[in-house]
Short mmCIF file of C-alpha atoms and ligand atoms in Angstrom, two decimals:
data_model
loop_
_atom_site.label_atom_id
_atom_site.label_comp_id
_atom_site.label_asym_id
_atom_site.label_seq_id
_atom_site.Cartn_x
_atom_site.Cartn_y
_atom_site.Cartn_z
CA MET A 26 -158.72 174.28 65.88
CA ASN A 27 -160.42 176.63 68.37
CA HIS A 28 -164.00 176.61 67.04
CA LEU A 29 -166.15 175.00 64.35
CA LEU A 30 -167.84 178.04 62.80
CA LYS A 31 -167.54 176.97 59.15
CA LEU A 32 -165.65 174.32 57.21
CA SER A 33 -163.46 176.84 55.42
CA ASP A 34 -161.72 177.49 58.76
CA LEU A 35 -160.35 173.91 58.68
CA THR A 36 -157.25 172.64 56.94
CA LYS A 37 -157.56 169.41 54.95
CA GLU A 38 -155.56 167.65 57.70
CA GLU A 39 -157.96 168.93 60.39
CA LEU A 40 -160.96 167.81 58.34
CA LEU A 41 -159.55 164.32 57.78
CA GLY A 42 -158.45 164.14 61.43
CA LEU A 43 -162.01 164.83 62.61
CA LEU A 44 -163.37 162.13 60.31
CA GLU A 45 -160.76 159.65 61.56
CA THR A 46 -161.67 160.39 65.17
CA GLY A 47 -165.35 159.99 64.25
CA HIS A 48 -164.67 156.49 62.88
CA ASP A 49 -162.62 155.64 65.98
CA LEU A 50 -165.32 156.81 68.42
CA LYS A 51 -167.99 154.93 66.43
CA LYS A 52 -165.93 151.73 66.62
CA LYS A 53 -165.36 152.15 70.36
CA LEU A 54 -169.08 152.71 70.96
CA LYS A 55 -170.03 149.60 68.95
CA GLU A 56 -167.43 147.57 70.88
CA GLY A 57 -168.74 148.83 74.21
CA ILE A 58 -165.52 150.68 75.06
CA GLU A 59 -166.27 153.66 77.30
CA THR A 60 -164.93 157.10 76.33
CA PRO A 61 -165.43 159.41 79.33
CA TYR A 62 -163.00 162.01 77.95
CA LEU A 63 -165.19 165.01 78.82
CA LYS A 64 -165.96 164.19 82.43
CA GLY A 65 -166.74 167.41 84.28
CA LYS A 66 -167.31 169.42 81.07
CA THR A 67 -170.60 171.10 80.13
CA LEU A 68 -171.82 171.89 76.61
CA GLY A 69 -174.44 174.63 76.26
CA MET A 70 -176.74 174.03 73.29
CA ILE A 71 -178.52 177.19 72.13
CA PHE A 72 -181.44 176.63 69.74
CA GLN A 73 -183.28 179.36 67.85
CA LYS A 74 -184.67 176.86 65.32
CA ALA A 75 -186.23 173.39 65.57
CA SER A 76 -184.09 170.26 65.59
CA THR A 77 -184.33 166.50 65.97
CA ARG A 78 -180.91 165.16 64.96
CA THR A 79 -178.68 168.01 66.10
CA ARG A 80 -180.22 168.30 69.54
CA VAL A 81 -180.41 164.59 70.29
CA SER A 82 -177.02 163.65 68.82
CA PHE A 83 -175.15 166.41 70.69
CA GLU A 84 -177.02 165.63 73.91
CA VAL A 85 -176.43 161.87 73.71
CA GLY A 86 -172.86 162.40 72.47
CA MET A 87 -171.99 164.63 75.39
CA ASN A 88 -173.41 162.02 77.80
CA GLN A 89 -171.41 159.25 76.12
CA LEU A 90 -168.26 161.35 76.58
CA GLY A 91 -168.99 161.65 80.30
CA GLY A 92 -169.93 165.34 80.14
CA LYS A 93 -173.20 167.21 80.52
CA PRO A 94 -175.32 168.85 77.80
CA LEU A 95 -177.47 171.84 78.67
CA TYR A 96 -180.38 172.65 76.32
CA LEU A 97 -181.01 176.39 76.02
CA SER A 98 -183.96 177.57 73.95
CA VAL A 99 -183.55 181.16 72.77
CA ASN A 100 -187.17 181.71 73.86
CA ASP A 101 -186.12 181.04 77.45
CA LEU A 102 -182.86 183.01 77.37
CA GLN A 103 -182.62 186.78 77.83
CA MET A 104 -181.14 186.72 74.30
CA GLY A 105 -184.71 186.18 73.11
CA ARG A 106 -185.61 189.51 74.81
CA GLY A 107 -182.74 191.36 73.23
CA GLU A 108 -179.71 190.75 75.48
CA PRO A 109 -176.75 191.35 73.14
CA ILE A 110 -174.91 188.30 71.86
CA GLU A 111 -171.59 189.78 73.00
CA ASP A 112 -172.84 189.92 76.61
CA THR A 113 -174.39 186.45 76.39
CA ALA A 114 -171.03 185.15 75.12
CA ARG A 115 -169.10 186.69 78.01
CA VAL A 116 -171.53 185.37 80.62
CA LEU A 117 -171.90 181.84 79.27
CA SER A 118 -168.12 181.50 78.86
CA ARG A 119 -167.89 181.69 82.67
CA TYR A 120 -170.22 178.71 83.21
CA LEU A 121 -169.75 176.43 80.23
CA ASP A 122 -166.84 174.65 78.51
CA ALA A 123 -168.24 174.92 74.95
CA ILE A 124 -171.34 176.15 73.12
CA MET A 125 -173.19 174.66 70.18
CA ILE A 126 -175.59 177.15 68.57
CA ARG A 127 -178.30 176.79 65.91
CA THR A 128 -179.53 180.14 64.70
CA TYR A 129 -180.29 182.29 61.65
CA GLU A 130 -177.36 184.66 61.22
CA GLN A 131 -173.84 183.35 60.74
CA SER A 132 -172.67 186.67 62.24
CA ASP A 133 -174.24 185.66 65.59
CA VAL A 134 -172.15 182.49 65.67
CA GLU A 135 -169.04 184.48 64.79
CA ALA A 136 -169.87 187.04 67.51
CA LEU A 137 -170.18 184.31 70.15
CA ALA A 138 -166.69 183.15 69.18
CA GLU A 139 -165.30 186.70 69.14
CA TYR A 140 -166.64 187.78 72.52
CA GLY A 141 -166.62 184.43 74.35
CA THR A 142 -163.58 182.56 75.58
CA ILE A 143 -164.72 178.97 74.93
CA PRO A 144 -165.07 176.85 71.75
CA ILE A 145 -168.16 177.58 69.63
CA ILE A 146 -169.76 175.01 67.31
CA ASN A 147 -172.09 175.98 64.48
CA GLY A 148 -175.13 173.68 64.69
CA LEU A 149 -176.66 175.30 61.55
CA THR A 150 -177.17 178.85 60.35
CA ASP A 151 -178.88 180.15 57.23
CA LEU A 152 -175.44 180.12 55.62
CA TYR A 153 -173.73 176.91 56.77
CA HIS A 154 -174.27 173.45 58.27
CA PRO A 155 -170.72 172.17 58.92
CA CYS A 156 -171.61 169.33 61.34
CA GLN A 157 -173.91 167.80 58.74
CA ILE A 158 -171.27 167.80 56.03
CA LEU A 159 -168.75 166.17 58.38
CA ALA A 160 -171.29 163.37 58.96
CA ASP A 161 -171.93 163.08 55.22
CA LEU A 162 -168.21 162.82 54.42
CA MET A 163 -167.77 160.22 57.16
CA THR A 164 -170.63 158.14 55.68
CA ILE A 165 -169.23 158.41 52.16
CA GLN A 166 -165.82 157.23 53.42
CA GLU A 167 -167.53 154.17 54.95
CA VAL A 168 -169.21 153.30 51.66
CA LYS A 169 -166.75 154.46 49.02
CA GLY A 170 -163.43 154.48 50.87
CA GLU A 171 -161.50 157.52 49.64
CA LEU A 172 -163.16 160.92 49.15
CA GLU A 173 -160.41 162.15 46.85
CA GLY A 174 -161.47 161.94 43.21
CA LEU A 175 -165.19 161.24 43.79
CA LYS A 176 -167.82 163.28 41.99
CA PHE A 177 -170.55 164.81 44.16
CA ALA A 178 -173.72 166.49 42.86
CA PHE A 179 -176.16 168.67 44.80
CA VAL A 180 -179.64 169.20 43.36
CA GLY A 181 -182.00 171.88 44.66
CA ASP A 182 -181.93 175.03 46.75
CA GLY A 183 -178.50 176.64 47.11
CA ASN A 184 -178.91 176.77 50.88
CA ASN A 185 -176.78 176.15 53.99
CA MET A 186 -176.28 172.50 52.95
CA ALA A 187 -175.16 173.40 49.44
CA ASN A 188 -172.80 176.09 50.73
CA SER A 189 -171.11 173.81 53.26
CA LEU A 190 -171.02 170.89 50.83
CA ILE A 191 -169.12 172.92 48.25
CA VAL A 192 -166.50 173.85 50.84
CA GLY A 193 -166.29 170.35 52.36
CA ALA A 194 -166.15 168.49 49.05
CA LEU A 195 -163.39 170.66 47.62
CA LEU A 196 -161.40 170.54 50.85
CA ALA A 197 -161.62 166.73 50.80
CA GLY A 198 -160.47 166.53 47.16
CA ALA A 199 -163.82 165.55 45.61
CA SER A 200 -165.44 167.44 42.76
CA ILE A 201 -168.86 169.05 43.20
CA SER A 202 -171.53 170.09 40.72
CA VAL A 203 -174.48 172.10 41.99
CA ALA A 204 -177.77 172.34 40.07
CA SER A 205 -180.04 175.11 41.33
CA PRO A 206 -182.56 177.38 39.61
CA GLU A 207 -181.66 181.00 38.96
CA GLY A 208 -182.22 183.08 42.09
CA TYR A 209 -181.72 180.07 44.38
CA GLN A 210 -178.05 179.43 43.82
CA PRO A 211 -175.47 179.03 46.61
CA ASP A 212 -174.32 182.11 48.50
CA ALA A 213 -172.54 184.75 46.42
CA SER A 214 -169.46 184.64 48.67
CA ILE A 215 -169.04 180.90 47.99
CA LEU A 216 -169.59 181.30 44.26
CA GLU A 217 -167.05 184.08 44.15
CA GLU A 218 -164.47 182.12 46.13
CA PHE A 219 -164.75 178.92 44.07
CA ALA A 220 -165.83 180.31 40.66
CA SER A 221 -162.61 179.25 38.98
CA HIS A 222 -161.95 176.10 41.02
CA PRO A 223 -161.38 173.26 38.51
CA LYS A 224 -163.48 170.84 40.57
CA PHE A 225 -166.55 173.08 41.00
CA THR A 226 -169.39 173.59 38.53
CA LEU A 227 -172.70 175.40 38.82
CA THR A 228 -175.58 174.76 36.45
CA GLU A 229 -179.35 175.11 36.24
CA ASN A 230 -179.56 171.64 34.69
CA PRO A 231 -179.71 168.75 37.23
CA TYR A 232 -178.92 166.19 34.50
CA GLU A 233 -175.66 167.96 33.80
CA ALA A 234 -174.76 168.03 37.51
CA VAL A 235 -175.73 164.41 38.23
CA LYS A 236 -174.03 162.90 35.15
CA ASP A 237 -171.63 160.16 36.38
CA ALA A 238 -171.96 161.37 39.99
CA ASP A 239 -170.82 158.97 42.73
CA VAL A 240 -172.89 160.73 45.39
CA VAL A 241 -176.05 162.82 44.90
CA PHE A 242 -177.26 165.16 47.64
CA THR A 243 -180.48 167.05 47.99
CA ASP A 244 -182.29 169.03 50.68
CA VAL A 245 -185.66 170.69 51.24
CA TRP A 246 -186.78 173.40 48.80
CA ALA A 247 -187.75 175.70 51.69
CA SER A 248 -185.42 175.74 54.69
CA MET A 249 -186.28 176.87 58.21
CA GLY A 250 -187.01 180.58 57.90
CA ASP A 251 -188.26 180.21 54.28
CA GLU A 252 -191.69 178.84 55.22
CA ALA A 253 -193.59 181.85 53.87
CA GLU A 254 -192.08 181.18 50.43
CA ALA A 255 -192.81 177.45 50.40
CA ASP A 256 -195.58 177.56 47.77
CA LYS A 257 -193.65 179.88 45.46
CA ARG A 258 -190.55 177.71 45.76
CA LYS A 259 -192.56 174.58 45.02
CA GLN A 260 -193.66 176.06 41.71
CA ILE A 261 -190.08 176.92 40.82
CA PHE A 262 -188.43 173.65 41.87
CA GLN A 263 -190.99 170.95 41.15
CA ASP A 264 -190.45 170.38 37.44
CA LEU A 265 -186.71 169.78 37.46
CA TYR A 266 -185.16 169.72 40.91
CA GLN A 267 -186.33 166.37 42.24
CA VAL A 268 -184.03 163.39 42.86
CA ASN A 269 -185.92 160.58 41.13
CA SER A 270 -185.13 157.44 39.14
CA GLN A 271 -185.04 159.29 35.82
CA LEU A 272 -182.47 161.77 37.11
CA LEU A 273 -180.37 159.05 38.76
CA SER A 274 -180.28 157.05 35.51
CA VAL A 275 -177.48 159.39 34.33
CA ALA A 276 -175.44 159.00 37.55
CA HIS A 277 -172.74 156.39 38.21
CA PRO A 278 -174.40 152.93 38.39
CA GLU A 279 -173.36 152.63 42.06
CA VAL A 280 -174.54 156.10 42.99
CA MET A 281 -175.21 156.80 46.65
CA VAL A 282 -177.87 159.32 47.74
CA GLN A 283 -177.49 161.47 50.84
CA HIS A 284 -180.14 163.63 52.51
CA CYS A 285 -179.50 165.54 55.74
CA LEU A 286 -183.17 165.11 56.81
CA PRO A 287 -185.90 166.03 57.44
CA ALA A 288 -187.05 165.04 53.92
CA HIS A 289 -190.13 166.25 52.09
CA LYS A 290 -190.92 163.14 50.10
CA GLU A 291 -192.28 163.56 46.58
CA GLU A 292 -190.85 167.07 46.63
CA GLU A 293 -187.01 167.14 46.53
CA ILE A 294 -186.81 163.30 46.53
CA THR A 295 -189.24 160.54 45.57
CA THR A 296 -190.26 157.99 48.19
CA GLU A 297 -188.92 155.28 45.86
CA ILE A 298 -185.39 156.71 45.77
CA PHE A 299 -185.45 157.64 49.45
CA GLU A 300 -186.29 154.07 50.42
CA GLN A 301 -183.73 152.58 48.02
CA HIS A 302 -181.04 154.64 49.74
CA ALA A 303 -182.55 154.67 53.24
CA HIS A 304 -179.81 152.55 54.78
CA TYR A 305 -177.14 155.13 53.94
CA ILE A 306 -179.37 158.10 54.70
CA PHE A 307 -179.97 156.83 58.23
CA GLU A 308 -176.31 155.89 58.63
CA GLU A 309 -175.62 159.53 57.70
CA ALA A 310 -177.98 160.61 60.49
CA GLU A 311 -176.25 158.25 62.94
CA ASN A 312 -172.84 159.60 61.99
CA ARG A 313 -173.85 163.04 63.27
CA LEU A 314 -173.42 161.51 66.73
CA HIS A 315 -169.95 160.08 66.10
CA VAL A 316 -168.44 162.97 64.18
CA GLN A 317 -169.79 165.62 66.59
CA LYS A 318 -168.19 163.70 69.45
CA ALA A 319 -164.99 163.96 67.40
CA VAL A 320 -165.48 167.73 67.11
CA LEU A 321 -166.00 167.98 70.89
CA VAL A 322 -162.89 165.97 71.84
CA HIS A 323 -160.72 167.91 69.37
CA LEU A 324 -162.02 171.30 70.50
CA LEU A 325 -161.80 170.48 74.20
CA GLY A 326 -158.25 169.19 73.79
CA VAL A 327 -158.60 165.58 74.86
CA PRO A 328 -154.95 164.37 74.85
CA ALA A 329 -155.83 161.04 73.12
CA TYR A 330 -157.02 163.07 70.14
CA ALA A 331 -154.57 165.96 70.29
CA SER A 332 -154.43 167.85 67.01
N1 CP B 421 -180.05 167.35 59.64
C1 CP B 421 -180.32 168.08 60.74
O1 CP B 421 -179.60 169.00 61.10
O2 CP B 421 -181.45 167.69 61.38
P1 CP B 421 -182.20 168.49 62.55
O3 CP B 421 -182.76 169.73 61.94
O4 CP B 421 -183.27 167.53 63.00
O5 CP B 421 -181.22 168.80 63.64
N1 NVA B 422 -181.62 173.44 54.80
C1 NVA B 422 -182.35 172.90 55.92
C2 NVA B 422 -181.50 171.94 56.68
C3 NVA B 422 -182.19 171.29 57.86
C4 NVA B 422 -181.30 170.38 58.61
C5 NVA B 422 -182.79 174.04 56.82
O1 NVA B 422 -181.99 174.96 57.05
O2 NVA B 422 -183.93 174.03 57.28
#
């Protein structure tokens, strides 16, 4: 594992290995055992979009590992004034030990990896959000045990979360049903790749997707970058694509709800359901910290976690 650009680059063993390391680092932190595995290492964190969880969890995680995080807003970098990504990659590779980047285009993340010489971590693009899905899978393991054989359902916009969830769920051996309105379905490349996968279904009907589901996921109707379309999307999504008690009545009786946050309450999820599942939703947010530390120690080759 040289980078974390997208989940489809991982083998099942690598995915499960990251989750196992995440659980181990969480346990050590709770027990007060220090883990200064990245002493002397610096992580550059490039942000072209807003963030609460990703920024703080990577920054705190890097500190807990004994290394240093460096926050780099695109507005303050020459990249924001047009310096090519391939030059930025070659320069930053000479100062830093790894880069986490949150941006719009997946191709920019791929270019950093191609032209740089250090590990690159995708902290969210329009296409994928791999770190979030790792945290979600880790949380589901804590609650449900095995991932293999579970039924996941995603309701709403076929965005970065939906795309990465499809890949992550199928890699982990779960099944996944996605319910999105026409025109807002997951990326065509994902649909093409998994169209005939026996554990993947796509529907416009949320009740069909959520039926007997063990875990139901949702996300905002308008992602970062879609703000201008927010009103139009609201009209399209509001009648059917909300996780509420009526929809969850067809799920497994012990259904668990996950939301990557931030949530728009009374839009994609009711306040009632959000609060009923808040414990696991905030555990999911916490697990960003633990699983991203796992990603860092694997990518930076810490011998205790050699893979
Ligand atoms: N879930 C998530 O990535 O949150 P932030 O946008 O706050 O980083
Ligand atoms: N789909 C959302 C996820 C935020 C963490 C977005 O891209 O804005």
